[in-house]
């Protein structure tokens, strides 16, 4: 669940390989915003519409952050390792 504070979405696990990260905005009425650690609802890289899914290929050291509108926004995160 995203709120008004940026949260890291990448998964820190012992498998240190490239991966594809899928972020699904499961909320039916609110937006989710993705970007760097300084992401906000007015300064972001990707704006996820309600119900939209976004995927990105990440290197082992890459990080992705998300923020929701001031009220909670439900998201689903799936990581697929590239090995």
XYZ file of C-alpha atoms in Angstrom:
83
model
C 0.000 0.000 0.000
C 1.425 3.339 -1.047
C 0.761 6.583 0.780
C 2.099 10.120 0.486
C 5.701 9.114 1.348
C 8.083 7.535 -1.178
C 8.618 3.814 -0.542
C 11.140 1.474 -2.141
C 9.401 -1.094 -4.356
C 12.434 -3.146 -5.333
C 12.990 -6.356 -3.430
C 16.285 -6.739 -1.574
C 17.003 -10.453 -1.643
C 20.101 -12.674 -1.735
C 19.627 -13.398 -5.461
C 21.596 -10.506 -6.896
C 20.700 -10.811 -10.599
C 18.918 -8.621 -13.126
C 15.143 -8.865 -12.890
C 11.889 -7.653 -14.353
C 9.666 -5.866 -11.873
C 5.916 -5.656 -12.448
C 3.892 -3.050 -10.566
C 0.105 -3.401 -10.758
C -2.014 -0.502 -9.525
C -4.869 -2.591 -8.118
C -6.748 0.459 -6.853
C -9.906 1.212 -8.824
C -9.847 4.992 -8.465
C -6.421 6.327 -7.384
C -3.096 6.904 -9.135
C 0.310 5.527 -8.181
C 3.499 7.387 -9.082
C 6.872 5.702 -9.721
C 10.371 7.112 -9.906
C 13.518 7.759 -7.879
C 13.781 8.064 -4.103
C 12.494 11.636 -4.409
C 9.277 10.669 -6.258
C 6.181 12.702 -5.379
C 2.708 13.066 -6.842
C 3.936 16.143 -8.720
C 7.481 14.975 -9.606
C 7.573 11.428 -10.974
C 8.759 9.267 -13.860
C 5.670 7.081 -14.410
C 2.046 7.748 -13.476
C 0.047 4.525 -13.129
C -3.629 4.886 -13.835
C -6.069 2.842 -11.729
C -5.809 -0.789 -12.899
C -2.675 -0.174 -15.005
C 0.357 -2.517 -14.912
C 3.919 -1.286 -15.480
C 7.004 -3.453 -16.011
C 10.671 -2.546 -16.048
C 13.938 -4.465 -16.441
C 16.291 -3.631 -13.582
C 19.960 -4.285 -12.931
C 20.892 -5.764 -9.524
C 21.727 -2.322 -8.112
C 18.695 -0.469 -9.512
C 15.966 0.757 -7.212
C 12.395 1.838 -7.935
C 10.250 3.904 -5.592
C 6.542 4.625 -5.471
C 4.142 7.027 -3.852
C 0.359 7.183 -3.795
C -2.121 9.954 -3.543
C -2.379 11.199 0.071
C -4.774 8.370 0.895
C -3.565 4.750 0.562
C -3.234 3.234 -2.928
C -3.134 -0.562 -3.265
C -0.461 -2.043 -5.528
C 0.847 -5.522 -6.313
C 4.577 -6.069 -6.959
C 5.934 -9.130 -8.783
C 9.657 -9.716 -9.347
C 10.803 -12.130 -12.059
C 14.498 -12.988 -11.930
C 16.282 -13.066 -15.264
C 18.191 -16.292 -14.644
